[in-house]
Short mmCIF file of C-alpha atoms in Angstrom, two decimals:
data_model
loop_
_atom_site.label_atom_id
_atom_site.label_comp_id
_atom_site.label_asym_id
_atom_site.label_seq_id
_atom_site.Cartn_x
_atom_site.Cartn_y
_atom_site.Cartn_z
CA MET A 289 24.32 120.43 44.34
CA GLN A 290 21.64 118.28 42.76
CA ALA A 291 24.09 117.17 40.03
CA SER A 292 26.57 116.02 42.69
CA LEU A 293 23.88 114.02 44.46
CA LYS A 294 22.90 112.32 41.17
CA VAL A 295 26.51 111.27 40.50
CA GLN A 296 26.86 109.81 43.98
CA ALA A 297 23.58 107.92 43.61
CA ALA A 298 24.64 106.44 40.25
CA ALA A 299 27.99 105.30 41.70
CA ALA A 300 26.26 103.66 44.65
CA ALA A 301 23.82 101.83 42.35
CA SER A 302 26.66 100.53 40.17
CA SER A 303 28.56 99.28 43.23
CA CYS A 304 25.45 97.50 44.45
CA ARG A 305 24.94 95.72 41.12
CA ARG A 306 28.55 94.49 41.12
CA ALA A 307 28.14 93.14 44.62
CA GLN A 308 25.04 91.18 43.58
CA GLN A 309 26.75 89.48 40.57
CA PRO A 310 28.06 85.92 41.27
CA ARG A 311 31.81 85.74 41.53
CA CYS A 312 33.79 83.59 39.08
CA GLN A 313 35.15 80.46 40.70
CA ALA A 314 38.77 79.53 40.09
CA THR A 315 39.03 76.25 38.22
CA SER A 316 41.48 73.58 39.22
CA PRO A 317 44.34 73.06 36.76
CA MET A 318 43.69 69.31 37.06
CA GLN A 319 40.34 68.94 35.33
CA PRO A 320 38.59 65.56 35.57
CA ARG A 321 39.34 63.30 32.58
CA ALA A 322 36.58 63.15 30.01
CA PRO A 323 34.64 59.88 29.87
CA GLY A 324 36.20 57.35 27.52
CA VAL A 325 39.69 58.85 27.67
CA ALA A 326 42.05 56.27 29.10
CA LYS A 327 44.61 57.30 31.61
CA PRO A 328 48.13 56.76 30.27
CA ARG A 329 49.81 53.78 31.86
CA VAL A 330 53.29 54.00 33.26
CA GLY A 331 55.54 51.12 32.26
CA ASP A 332 53.29 49.81 29.48
CA THR A 333 54.27 46.22 28.78
CA ARG A 334 52.84 46.01 25.26
CA SER A 335 56.19 46.77 23.60
CA GLN A 336 57.81 44.06 25.73
CA ARG A 337 55.17 41.57 24.61
CA ASN A 338 55.78 42.55 20.97
CA VAL A 339 59.50 41.91 21.33
CA ALA A 340 58.82 38.50 22.85
CA ALA A 341 56.32 37.63 20.11
CA HIS A 342 58.74 38.80 17.42
CA ALA A 343 61.44 36.56 18.85
CA LYS A 344 59.06 33.60 18.56
CA GLY A 345 58.28 34.46 14.94
CA ALA A 346 54.69 35.52 15.64
CA ILE A 347 55.31 38.94 14.09
CA LYS A 348 56.39 38.57 10.49
CA PRO A 349 59.27 40.88 9.52
CA MET A 350 59.54 42.66 6.20
CA GLU A 351 60.06 40.19 3.39
CA ALA A 352 63.29 40.46 1.43
CA THR A 353 61.44 41.29 -1.74
CA PHE A 354 61.50 44.47 -3.75
CA THR A 355 59.06 46.41 -5.84
CA GLU A 356 59.41 46.06 -9.58
CA PHE A 357 62.41 47.92 -10.90
CA LYS A 358 64.62 48.12 -13.95
CA LEU A 359 68.34 47.43 -13.80
CA ILE A 360 70.84 49.72 -15.44
CA ASP A 361 71.54 49.39 -19.18
CA LYS A 362 73.98 46.52 -19.77
CA SER A 363 75.98 48.41 -22.38
CA GLN A 364 76.45 51.63 -20.41
CA LYS A 365 80.09 52.14 -19.42
CA GLN A 366 80.80 53.62 -16.02
CA ASP A 367 83.40 53.71 -13.28
CA TRP A 368 82.32 50.96 -10.88
CA ILE A 369 83.16 50.32 -7.25
CA ALA A 370 83.10 46.70 -6.08
CA LEU A 371 82.91 45.33 -2.54
CA LEU A 372 84.24 41.78 -2.34
CA ALA A 373 83.54 39.07 0.22
CA ASN A 374 82.56 35.42 0.22
CA ALA A 375 79.04 34.46 -0.81
CA GLU A 376 78.02 33.17 2.60
CA PHE A 377 79.00 36.45 4.24
CA PHE A 378 76.76 38.38 1.86
CA PHE A 379 73.76 36.07 1.73
CA ASN A 380 73.74 33.69 4.70
CA ASP A 381 75.00 35.68 7.68
CA ALA A 382 72.44 36.65 10.32
CA GLN A 383 74.44 39.78 11.09
CA ASN A 384 74.13 41.13 7.54
CA GLU A 385 70.39 41.63 7.22
CA GLN A 386 71.10 45.32 6.61
CA ILE A 387 72.36 44.47 3.11
CA ALA A 388 68.86 43.71 1.86
CA GLU A 389 67.41 46.63 3.81
CA ASN A 390 69.94 49.11 2.41
CA LEU A 391 69.39 47.87 -1.14
CA ARG A 392 65.64 48.10 -0.69
CA GLU A 393 65.95 51.70 0.49
CA ARG A 394 68.16 52.65 -2.45
CA VAL A 395 65.75 50.97 -4.88
CA ARG A 396 62.95 53.10 -3.42
CA TYR A 397 65.08 56.25 -3.67
CA LEU A 398 66.06 55.62 -7.31
CA SER A 399 62.51 54.64 -8.27
CA GLU A 400 61.13 57.88 -6.86
CA LYS A 401 63.64 59.78 -9.00
CA GLY A 402 62.71 57.75 -12.07
CA GLU A 403 66.22 56.29 -12.40
CA ASP A 404 67.32 52.74 -13.19
CA VAL A 405 68.73 50.65 -10.36
CA ASP A 406 72.53 50.60 -10.52
CA MET A 407 73.42 47.99 -7.87
CA LEU A 408 74.55 44.57 -9.04
CA PHE A 409 75.62 41.30 -7.46
CA VAL A 410 77.96 38.91 -9.25
CA CYS A 411 79.15 35.54 -8.00
CA GLU A 412 82.74 34.59 -8.84
CA PRO A 413 83.34 37.61 -11.10
CA GLU A 414 85.20 36.84 -14.30
CA TRP A 415 87.52 39.79 -13.71
CA LEU A 416 88.49 38.90 -10.13
CA GLU A 417 91.50 36.64 -10.74
CA ARG A 418 92.49 38.48 -13.89
CA LEU A 419 92.53 42.03 -12.50
CA PHE A 420 92.96 41.52 -8.76
CA PRO A 421 94.94 38.31 -8.14
CA GLU A 422 96.27 39.44 -4.76
CA GLN A 423 92.84 40.39 -3.43
CA ALA A 424 91.42 37.14 -4.78
CA LYS A 425 93.83 35.14 -2.61
CA ARG A 426 92.37 36.75 0.51
CA LEU A 427 88.79 35.69 -0.25
CA ARG A 428 87.05 32.51 0.80
CA ARG A 429 85.27 31.05 -2.20
CA PRO A 430 82.92 31.37 -3.87
CA ALA A 431 83.41 35.11 -3.87
CA VAL A 432 80.68 37.68 -4.48
CA ALA A 433 80.97 41.31 -5.54
CA LEU A 434 78.48 44.05 -4.79
CA LEU A 435 78.85 46.65 -7.55
CA CYS A 436 77.64 50.23 -7.89
CA PRO A 437 79.01 53.37 -9.59
CA ASP A 438 77.89 55.63 -6.73
CA ARG A 439 81.05 56.09 -4.66
CA SER A 440 79.30 57.79 -1.74
CA TRP A 441 76.80 54.98 -1.33
CA MET A 442 79.50 52.33 -1.68
CA THR A 443 81.60 54.05 0.99
CA PHE A 444 78.56 53.89 3.25
CA MET A 445 78.11 50.19 2.49
CA ARG A 446 81.80 49.43 3.03
CA ILE A 447 81.63 50.99 6.49
CA ARG A 448 78.44 49.09 7.31
CA LEU A 449 79.73 45.72 6.10
CA ASP A 450 83.28 46.24 7.38
CA ARG A 451 84.78 42.87 6.38
CA VAL A 452 84.92 43.51 2.64
CA ILE A 453 87.61 44.39 0.10
CA GLU A 454 87.04 47.43 -2.09
CA VAL A 455 88.32 47.62 -5.68
CA SER A 456 87.67 49.96 -8.61
CA LEU A 457 86.62 48.97 -12.13
CA PRO A 458 86.90 52.05 -14.36
CA ASN A 459 85.21 52.44 -17.73
CA MET A 460 83.43 49.09 -17.84
CA SER A 461 79.90 48.24 -18.89
CA ALA A 462 77.40 46.60 -16.56
CA GLU A 463 77.59 43.48 -18.71
CA GLU A 464 81.38 43.32 -18.31
CA VAL A 465 81.43 43.75 -14.55
CA ALA A 466 78.49 41.36 -14.02
CA THR A 467 79.96 38.39 -15.91
CA CYS A 468 79.89 35.59 -13.35
CA GLY A 469 81.79 32.34 -13.11
CA GLN A 470 79.18 30.31 -11.22
CA PRO A 471 75.75 30.65 -9.58
CA VAL A 472 75.34 31.32 -5.89
CA PRO A 473 75.59 27.96 -4.10
CA LYS A 474 72.83 26.65 -1.87
CA PHE A 475 73.95 27.23 1.70
CA PRO A 476 72.90 24.99 4.56
CA PRO A 477 70.77 26.94 7.04
CA PRO A 478 72.58 28.19 10.15
CA ALA A 479 72.68 25.60 12.91
CA LYS A 480 71.20 28.14 15.32
CA TRP A 481 69.31 31.23 14.20
CA THR A 482 69.82 33.80 16.95
CA ALA A 483 68.33 36.91 15.33
CA PRO A 484 64.86 38.02 16.58
CA TYR A 485 63.36 37.77 13.08
CA LYS A 486 62.93 35.15 10.41
CA PRO A 487 65.68 34.76 7.80
CA TYR A 488 65.09 36.36 4.43
CA ALA A 489 63.68 34.33 1.58
CA TRP A 490 66.30 32.46 -0.38
CA GLY A 491 67.38 34.13 -3.63
CA TRP A 492 66.36 37.73 -2.89
CA TRP A 493 69.65 38.78 -4.50
CA ASP A 494 68.68 37.34 -7.90
CA ARG A 495 66.89 40.59 -8.69
CA PHE A 496 70.29 42.30 -8.79
CA MET A 497 72.02 39.88 -11.15
CA LEU A 498 72.17 40.35 -14.91
#
């Protein structure tokens, strides 16, 4: 009997202690923002201002220059792919800024692998009239060839450039395919530059000529 009374007394004391403890308050899922933390703005106009400043030339785009690199061995014979178009299309067309960008990216890729750069430009190739007389008739002069032995990359470039003629030059050295008939002429600047960036520096392509 006494044991039963002790158990009941202990249970009552425990219940009393629980009743006296402060209850936990539910916290709101939306806690107040800590001091110094800015509230995100909807419809931030900073990107719009950047676009406008870029259009005015206030934001300088990437220069058409490349890190130091080594061109492929002149005497090495390979199967080359050439993309043909006129010089102004390659070097003075506001719509073709991706040429320099794509070459820059491939230079970076080859440099990271420790390989020589295998892209070449040649103005008025010596082999053009001799090997491809029909294709030569379709080109406005002076003509320029972009050369590379990597067929996959050249297929990518042909699709990007679109208005080019593709030809193959099997078993030729870099020196043979890069023999030019004249230097790249000095083009007059476009009458109206419509692109939202400055034109690339003149002569960026010289780095890819033997």
